[in-house]
Amino acid sequence: MSFTVLHSAVVEPEHRFEWWRDLISQDVAPTRITTDHAKDFPATAGMAQLGAVQLTTMSFPAIRSERTPALIRYSDPEDYQLTLILGTEMWISQARNEARMAAGDLVLWSTSLPFDGRGLAGSHNGISKAIILHLPRTGLPLPTAKVDHLLANAVPGRTGIAGILARHLLGVAEEASHLEGPAAAQVGIATWELATAFLGHWADARDRVPPESRDRMRLARIDAFIDANLSDPHLTPAGIAAYHHLSVRTLHWLFRDREQTVSATIRRRRLRRCCAELTAARYAAQPIHTIAARWGFTNAAAFSRIFRTEYGITPGEFRSTAGGGRL
């Protein structure tokens, strides 16, 4: 898989808008796009195929984007477009709904129904940015009527399931250029299942979400909780299970296909945080035991022993060689 972000600067200023408009119409869906910035249109577009799903990234100045009945008859990929807004505010109207979206919001729209959308001038230097996940309508295991009810409704992507999905999309977009072959397909499957779980939750159709998707969703929540609480020395499988209303047995069952147990996962992530700070200039004056304690290792001797078992050298040796490329 190749992922390349194209910039309108590759063509002459007077042709940039036409170039970007045609690129988006081919990649997303035929759309009538107009702008007051046609004389010079600084914009980008990137596309990544992840198995059955496609990811598009884009940035652009203020525009108006319309998908008309005539354009739908001409060509319709029959996709839902799940979009994460990153730049200035945007507005969309579809299926008798309308929404004004700010950076961090998620919104769903369909290529099979007319819509009117605007990228608004404002903050972020007037540049709209978005990550679009293309989801084939026929593949979603959710009632079409319930999903269509969600169109043109903004959902804040900061907490809960929406927050997990938003962070996932940001991560996929950032690493897309490094994904090849089977890895790209696997990431596509995980992205599809996470998006399905999010839409099922949002549409109150969780009973239609496949069990494996629900398990992946629970794991994503647990991973986010672990990362947010690594500094707590009392972070344990029992505490994690209690917080998520699970039995400890169920928690371990969710980790059954992973290389590491719950406890090993916590330990490895804490060690990685310690390694990062042991080699960071801003922490050069801090004692090793202070850094260790900040990430949940309250016993200095135990930390040194765990570190050496994991990496083959002591924390002091690691620090003195700045990692030495050995980990």
CSV table of C-alpha atoms in Angstrom, one decimal:
chain,number,residue,atom,x,y,z
A,1,MET,CA,0.0,0.0,0.0
A,2,SER,CA,1.2,3.5,-0.8
A,3,PHE,CA,0.1,6.6,1.1
A,4,THR,CA,1.2,9.9,-0.3
A,5,VAL,CA,0.0,13.3,0.7
A,6,LEU,CA,-0.3,15.5,-2.4
A,7,HIS,CA,-0.1,19.3,-2.2
A,8,SER,CA,-1.6,21.8,-4.6
A,9,ALA,CA,1.8,23.5,-4.7
A,10,VAL,CA,2.8,20.9,-7.4
A,11,VAL,CA,0.7,22.9,-9.9
A,12,GLU,CA,0.6,26.6,-10.9
A,13,PRO,CA,-1.5,28.8,-8.5
A,14,GLU,CA,-4.3,29.4,-11.0
A,15,HIS,CA,-4.8,25.7,-11.5
A,16,ARG,CA,-4.6,24.5,-7.9
A,17,PHE,CA,-8.3,24.7,-7.1
A,18,GLU,CA,-9.3,22.8,-10.2
A,19,TRP,CA,-6.6,20.2,-9.5
A,20,TRP,CA,-7.7,19.6,-5.9
A,21,ARG,CA,-11.4,19.7,-6.8
A,22,ASP,CA,-11.0,16.9,-9.4
A,23,LEU,CA,-8.8,14.9,-7.0
A,24,ILE,CA,-11.4,14.9,-4.3
A,25,SER,CA,-14.3,14.2,-6.7
A,26,GLN,CA,-12.4,11.1,-7.9
A,27,ASP,CA,-11.4,9.9,-4.4
A,28,VAL,CA,-14.5,10.7,-2.3
A,29,ALA,CA,-17.4,11.2,-4.7
A,30,PRO,CA,-18.4,13.5,-7.6
A,31,THR,CA,-19.1,16.8,-5.8
A,32,ARG,CA,-19.8,20.4,-6.9
A,33,ILE,CA,-17.2,22.5,-5.1
A,34,THR,CA,-16.9,26.3,-5.2
A,35,THR,CA,-14.6,28.7,-3.4
A,36,ASP,CA,-13.5,32.3,-3.1
A,37,HIS,CA,-9.9,31.2,-3.2
A,38,ALA,CA,-9.8,29.8,-6.8
A,39,LYS,CA,-6.9,32.1,-7.7
A,40,ASP,CA,-4.6,30.4,-5.3
A,41,PHE,CA,-5.8,27.4,-3.4
A,42,PRO,CA,-3.4,25.9,-0.8
A,43,ALA,CA,-4.7,22.4,-0.2
A,44,THR,CA,-3.6,18.8,0.4
A,45,ALA,CA,-5.1,15.3,-0.2
A,46,GLY,CA,-3.9,11.9,0.9
A,47,MET,CA,-5.5,8.5,0.3
A,48,ALA,CA,-4.7,5.1,1.9
A,49,GLN,CA,-6.4,1.7,1.1
A,50,LEU,CA,-6.7,-0.4,4.2
A,51,GLY,CA,-8.3,-3.6,3.0
A,52,ALA,CA,-12.0,-3.0,2.8
A,53,VAL,CA,-11.9,0.5,4.1
A,54,GLN,CA,-10.3,3.6,2.7
A,55,LEU,CA,-8.8,6.6,4.5
A,56,THR,CA,-8.6,10.1,3.1
A,57,THR,CA,-6.9,13.1,4.6
A,58,MET,CA,-7.4,16.6,3.3
A,59,SER,CA,-6.9,20.3,4.1
A,60,PHE,CA,-8.3,23.2,2.2
A,61,PRO,CA,-9.4,26.9,2.5
A,62,ALA,CA,-13.1,27.9,2.9
A,63,ILE,CA,-15.3,26.1,0.3
A,64,ARG,CA,-18.8,25.1,-0.4
A,65,SER,CA,-19.4,21.5,-1.3
A,66,GLU,CA,-22.6,20.2,-2.8
A,67,ARG,CA,-23.7,16.7,-3.8
A,68,THR,CA,-26.8,16.9,-5.9
A,69,PRO,CA,-29.3,14.3,-7.1
A,70,ALA,CA,-27.8,14.6,-10.6
A,71,LEU,CA,-24.3,13.8,-9.3
A,72,ILE,CA,-25.6,10.9,-7.3
A,73,ARG,CA,-27.2,9.4,-10.4
A,74,TYR,CA,-24.0,10.0,-12.3
A,75,SER,CA,-21.9,8.1,-9.8
A,76,ASP,CA,-22.4,6.8,-6.3
A,77,PRO,CA,-19.8,4.7,-4.4
A,78,GLU,CA,-22.6,4.0,-1.8
A,79,ASP,CA,-20.4,4.9,1.1
A,80,TYR,CA,-20.9,6.3,4.5
A,81,GLN,CA,-18.2,8.9,5.2
A,82,LEU,CA,-17.2,9.1,8.9
A,83,THR,CA,-15.2,12.3,9.2
A,84,LEU,CA,-13.0,13.7,12.0
A,85,ILE,CA,-12.7,17.5,11.9
A,86,LEU,CA,-9.3,18.8,12.6
A,87,GLY,CA,-9.0,22.4,11.4
A,88,THR,CA,-11.4,25.3,11.3
A,89,GLU,CA,-15.2,24.9,11.8
A,90,MET,CA,-17.3,23.2,9.1
A,91,TRP,CA,-21.0,22.9,8.5
A,92,ILE,CA,-23.1,20.2,6.8
A,93,SER,CA,-26.7,19.6,6.0
A,94,GLN,CA,-28.1,16.2,5.0
A,95,ALA,CA,-31.3,14.2,5.5
A,96,ARG,CA,-33.1,17.2,7.2
A,97,ASN,CA,-30.3,17.4,9.7
A,98,GLU,CA,-27.6,20.0,10.0
A,99,ALA,CA,-24.5,20.4,12.1
A,100,ARG,CA,-21.8,22.9,12.8
A,101,MET,CA,-18.6,21.0,13.6
A,102,ALA,CA,-15.5,22.2,15.5
A,103,ALA,CA,-12.0,20.6,15.6
A,104,GLY,CA,-12.3,17.3,17.4
A,105,ASP,CA,-15.8,16.5,16.3
A,106,LEU,CA,-16.9,13.4,14.4
A,107,VAL,CA,-19.7,13.5,11.8
A,108,LEU,CA,-21.3,11.0,9.4
A,109,TRP,CA,-22.6,11.7,5.9
A,110,SER,CA,-23.7,9.5,3.0
A,111,THR,CA,-22.7,9.7,-0.7
A,112,SER,CA,-26.1,8.3,-1.6
A,113,LEU,CA,-28.1,11.3,-0.4
A,114,PRO,CA,-27.8,15.0,-1.4
A,115,PHE,CA,-25.9,17.2,1.0
A,116,ASP,CA,-24.6,20.8,1.3
A,117,GLY,CA,-21.3,21.3,3.2
A,118,ARG,CA,-19.1,24.3,4.0
A,119,GLY,CA,-15.6,24.7,5.1
A,120,LEU,CA,-15.8,27.9,7.1
A,121,ALA,CA,-13.1,30.7,7.4
A,122,GLY,CA,-12.0,31.2,11.0
A,123,SER,CA,-9.3,29.9,13.3
A,124,HIS,CA,-6.4,27.6,12.1
A,125,ASN,CA,-5.6,30.3,9.5
A,126,GLY,CA,-8.9,29.6,7.8
A,127,ILE,CA,-7.8,26.1,6.8
A,128,SER,CA,-10.2,23.2,7.2
A,129,LYS,CA,-8.6,19.8,7.9
A,130,ALA,CA,-10.3,16.4,8.0
A,131,ILE,CA,-9.7,12.6,8.1
A,132,ILE,CA,-12.4,10.7,6.3
A,133,LEU,CA,-13.1,7.0,6.8
A,134,HIS,CA,-15.0,5.4,3.9
A,135,LEU,CA,-17.4,2.7,5.0
A,136,PRO,CA,-19.3,0.7,2.4
A,137,ARG,CA,-23.0,1.0,3.2
A,138,THR,CA,-23.8,-2.6,2.4
A,139,GLY,CA,-21.1,-4.0,4.7
A,140,LEU,CA,-22.2,-2.4,8.0
A,141,PRO,CA,-24.0,-4.9,10.3
A,142,LEU,CA,-26.4,-2.2,11.5
A,143,PRO,CA,-29.9,-1.2,10.5
A,144,THR,CA,-29.7,1.4,7.7
A,145,ALA,CA,-32.6,3.4,9.1
A,146,LYS,CA,-30.8,3.8,12.4
A,147,VAL,CA,-27.5,4.8,10.8
A,148,ASP,CA,-29.2,7.2,8.4
A,149,HIS,CA,-30.7,8.9,11.5
A,150,LEU,CA,-27.1,9.8,12.5
A,151,LEU,CA,-26.3,11.8,9.3
A,152,ALA,CA,-25.2,15.4,9.8
A,153,ASN,CA,-25.0,15.2,13.6
A,154,ALA,CA,-21.8,16.2,15.3
A,155,VAL,CA,-20.4,14.1,18.0
A,156,PRO,CA,-17.5,15.4,20.2
A,157,GLY,CA,-14.5,13.1,19.7
A,158,ARG,CA,-12.9,13.8,23.0
A,159,THR,CA,-14.1,11.2,25.5
A,160,GLY,CA,-15.6,7.7,25.6
A,161,ILE,CA,-16.0,5.6,22.4
A,162,ALA,CA,-15.8,8.7,20.2
A,163,GLY,CA,-12.5,9.7,21.8
A,164,ILE,CA,-11.0,6.3,21.3
A,165,LEU,CA,-12.1,6.3,17.6
A,166,ALA,CA,-10.8,9.8,17.0
A,167,ARG,CA,-7.3,9.0,18.5
A,168,HIS,CA,-7.3,5.8,16.4
A,169,LEU,CA,-8.0,7.7,13.2
A,170,LEU,CA,-5.2,10.2,14.0
A,171,GLY,CA,-2.8,7.4,14.7
A,172,VAL,CA,-3.7,5.5,11.4
A,173,ALA,CA,-3.3,8.7,9.4
A,174,GLU,CA,0.1,9.4,11.0
A,175,GLU,CA,1.4,5.9,10.4
A,176,ALA,CA,-0.3,5.1,7.0
A,177,SER,CA,2.8,5.6,5.0
A,178,HIS,CA,4.5,2.8,7.0
A,179,LEU,CA,1.8,0.2,6.5
A,180,GLU,CA,2.3,-2.4,3.9
A,181,GLY,CA,0.5,-5.6,2.8
A,182,PRO,CA,-1.0,-7.7,5.6
A,183,ALA,CA,-0.4,-5.0,8.2
A,184,ALA,CA,-2.5,-2.5,6.2
A,185,ALA,CA,-5.3,-5.0,5.9
A,186,GLN,CA,-5.1,-5.8,9.7
A,187,VAL,CA,-5.3,-2.1,10.6
A,188,GLY,CA,-8.2,-1.8,8.2
A,189,ILE,CA,-10.1,-4.6,10.0
A,190,ALA,CA,-9.4,-3.0,13.4
A,191,THR,CA,-10.5,0.4,12.1
A,192,TRP,CA,-13.7,-1.1,10.6
A,193,GLU,CA,-14.6,-2.9,13.8
A,194,LEU,CA,-13.9,0.2,15.9
A,195,ALA,CA,-16.0,2.4,13.6
A,196,THR,CA,-18.8,-0.2,13.7
A,197,ALA,CA,-18.8,-0.3,17.5
A,198,PHE,CA,-18.9,3.5,17.6
A,199,LEU,CA,-21.8,3.7,15.2
A,200,GLY,CA,-23.6,0.9,17.0
A,201,HIS,CA,-23.2,2.7,20.3
A,202,TRP,CA,-24.3,6.1,18.8
A,203,ALA,CA,-27.3,4.6,17.0
A,204,ASP,CA,-28.3,2.5,20.1
A,205,ALA,CA,-27.9,-0.6,18.0
A,206,ARG,CA,-25.2,-2.3,20.1
A,207,ASP,CA,-27.0,-5.6,19.9
A,208,ARG,CA,-26.3,-5.7,16.2
A,209,VAL,CA,-22.5,-5.2,16.6
A,210,PRO,CA,-20.5,-8.5,16.2
A,211,PRO,CA,-19.2,-9.9,19.5
A,212,GLU,CA,-15.6,-9.6,18.3
A,213,SER,CA,-16.1,-5.9,17.6
A,214,ARG,CA,-17.5,-5.4,21.1
A,215,ASP,CA,-14.4,-7.2,22.5
A,216,ARG,CA,-12.0,-5.0,20.6
A,217,MET,CA,-13.9,-1.9,21.8
A,218,ARG,CA,-13.6,-3.1,25.4
A,219,LEU,CA,-9.9,-3.7,24.9
A,220,ALA,CA,-9.5,-0.2,23.4
A,221,ARG,CA,-11.1,1.3,26.5
A,222,ILE,CA,-8.9,-0.8,28.8
A,223,ASP,CA,-5.7,0.2,26.9
A,224,ALA,CA,-6.7,3.9,27.2
A,225,PHE,CA,-7.3,3.4,30.9
A,226,ILE,CA,-4.0,1.7,31.5
A,227,ASP,CA,-2.1,4.4,29.6
A,228,ALA,CA,-3.9,7.1,31.6
A,229,ASN,CA,-3.1,5.5,35.0
A,230,LEU,CA,0.5,4.2,34.6
A,231,SER,CA,1.7,6.6,37.3
A,232,ASP,CA,-0.6,5.0,39.9
A,233,PRO,CA,1.4,2.4,41.8
A,234,HIS,CA,-1.8,0.6,42.7
A,235,LEU,CA,-2.8,-0.1,39.1
A,236,THR,CA,-3.5,-3.8,39.0
A,237,PRO,CA,-5.6,-6.2,37.0
A,238,ALA,CA,-8.2,-6.3,39.8
A,239,GLY,CA,-8.5,-2.5,39.8
A,240,ILE,CA,-8.8,-2.4,36.0
A,241,ALA,CA,-11.5,-5.1,36.0
A,242,ALA,CA,-13.4,-3.3,38.8
A,243,TYR,CA,-13.3,0.0,37.0
A,244,HIS,CA,-14.7,-1.5,33.8
A,245,HIS,CA,-17.3,-3.7,35.6
A,246,LEU,CA,-15.6,-6.9,34.6
A,247,SER,CA,-14.4,-10.0,36.5
A,248,VAL,CA,-10.7,-10.4,36.7
A,249,ARG,CA,-11.2,-13.7,34.8
A,250,THR,CA,-13.0,-11.9,32.0
A,251,LEU,CA,-10.2,-9.3,31.8
A,252,HIS,CA,-7.6,-12.0,31.4
A,253,TRP,CA,-9.8,-13.7,28.8
A,254,LEU,CA,-9.9,-10.4,26.7
A,255,PHE,CA,-6.1,-10.5,26.7
A,256,ARG,CA,-6.0,-14.1,25.6
A,257,ASP,CA,-4.7,-13.4,22.0
A,258,ARG,CA,-2.0,-10.9,23.1
A,259,GLU,CA,1.6,-11.7,23.7
A,260,GLN,CA,1.6,-10.2,27.2
A,261,THR,CA,-0.6,-10.6,30.2
A,262,VAL,CA,-2.4,-7.6,31.8
A,263,SER,CA,0.4,-7.3,34.4
A,264,ALA,CA,3.1,-7.6,31.8
A,265,THR,CA,1.4,-5.0,29.7
A,266,ILE,CA,1.4,-2.5,32.6
A,267,ARG,CA,5.0,-3.3,33.4
A,268,ARG,CA,6.2,-2.9,29.8
A,269,ARG,CA,4.5,0.4,29.3
A,270,ARG,CA,5.8,1.8,32.5
A,271,LEU,CA,9.3,0.8,31.5
A,272,ARG,CA,9.0,2.5,28.2
A,273,ARG,CA,7.9,5.7,29.9
A,274,CYS,CA,10.9,5.4,32.2
A,275,CYS,CA,13.3,4.8,29.3
A,276,ALA,CA,12.0,7.9,27.5
A,277,GLU,CA,12.6,10.1,30.5
A,278,LEU,CA,16.0,8.5,31.3
A,279,THR,CA,17.2,9.7,27.9
A,280,ALA,CA,15.4,13.1,27.9
A,281,ALA,CA,17.5,16.2,28.5
A,282,ARG,CA,14.8,17.8,30.6
A,283,TYR,CA,15.0,15.0,33.1
A,284,ALA,CA,18.9,14.7,33.2
A,285,ALA,CA,19.1,16.1,36.7
A,286,GLN,CA,16.4,14.0,38.2
A,287,PRO,CA,17.5,10.8,40.2
A,288,ILE,CA,16.6,7.5,38.6
A,289,HIS,CA,14.4,6.6,41.6
A,290,THR,CA,12.3,9.8,41.1
A,291,ILE,CA,11.6,8.9,37.5
A,292,ALA,CA,10.8,5.3,38.4
A,293,ALA,CA,8.4,6.4,41.1
A,294,ARG,CA,6.6,8.8,38.7
A,295,TRP,CA,5.7,5.7,36.7
A,296,GLY,CA,4.5,3.5,39.5
A,297,PHE,CA,7.8,1.8,40.5
A,298,THR,CA,7.9,2.8,44.2
A,299,ASN,CA,10.7,0.4,45.2
A,300,ALA,CA,14.1,1.5,43.7
A,301,ALA,CA,15.7,-1.9,44.1
A,302,ALA,CA,12.8,-3.7,42.5
A,303,PHE,CA,12.8,-1.3,39.6
A,304,SER,CA,16.4,-1.8,38.9
A,305,ARG,CA,15.9,-5.6,39.0
A,306,ILE,CA,12.9,-5.4,36.7
A,307,PHE,CA,14.7,-3.1,34.3
A,308,ARG,CA,17.7,-5.3,34.1
A,309,THR,CA,15.6,-8.4,33.5
A,310,GLU,CA,13.8,-6.7,30.7
A,311,TYR,CA,16.7,-5.0,28.9
A,312,GLY,CA,19.9,-6.7,30.1
A,313,ILE,CA,21.4,-3.5,31.6
A,314,THR,CA,20.7,-1.4,34.7
A,315,PRO,CA,18.8,1.9,34.5
A,316,GLY,CA,22.1,3.7,35.3
A,317,GLU,CA,23.9,2.0,32.4
A,318,PHE,CA,21.1,2.7,30.0
A,319,ARG,CA,21.1,6.4,31.0
A,320,SER,CA,24.8,6.8,30.8
A,321,THR,CA,24.8,5.6,27.2
A,322,ALA,CA,21.6,7.4,26.3
A,323,GLY,CA,20.1,4.1,25.3
A,324,GLY,CA,23.0,3.3,23.0
A,325,GLY,CA,20.5,1.9,20.5
A,326,ARG,CA,20.5,-1.2,22.5
A,327,LEU,CA,16.7,-1.3,23.4
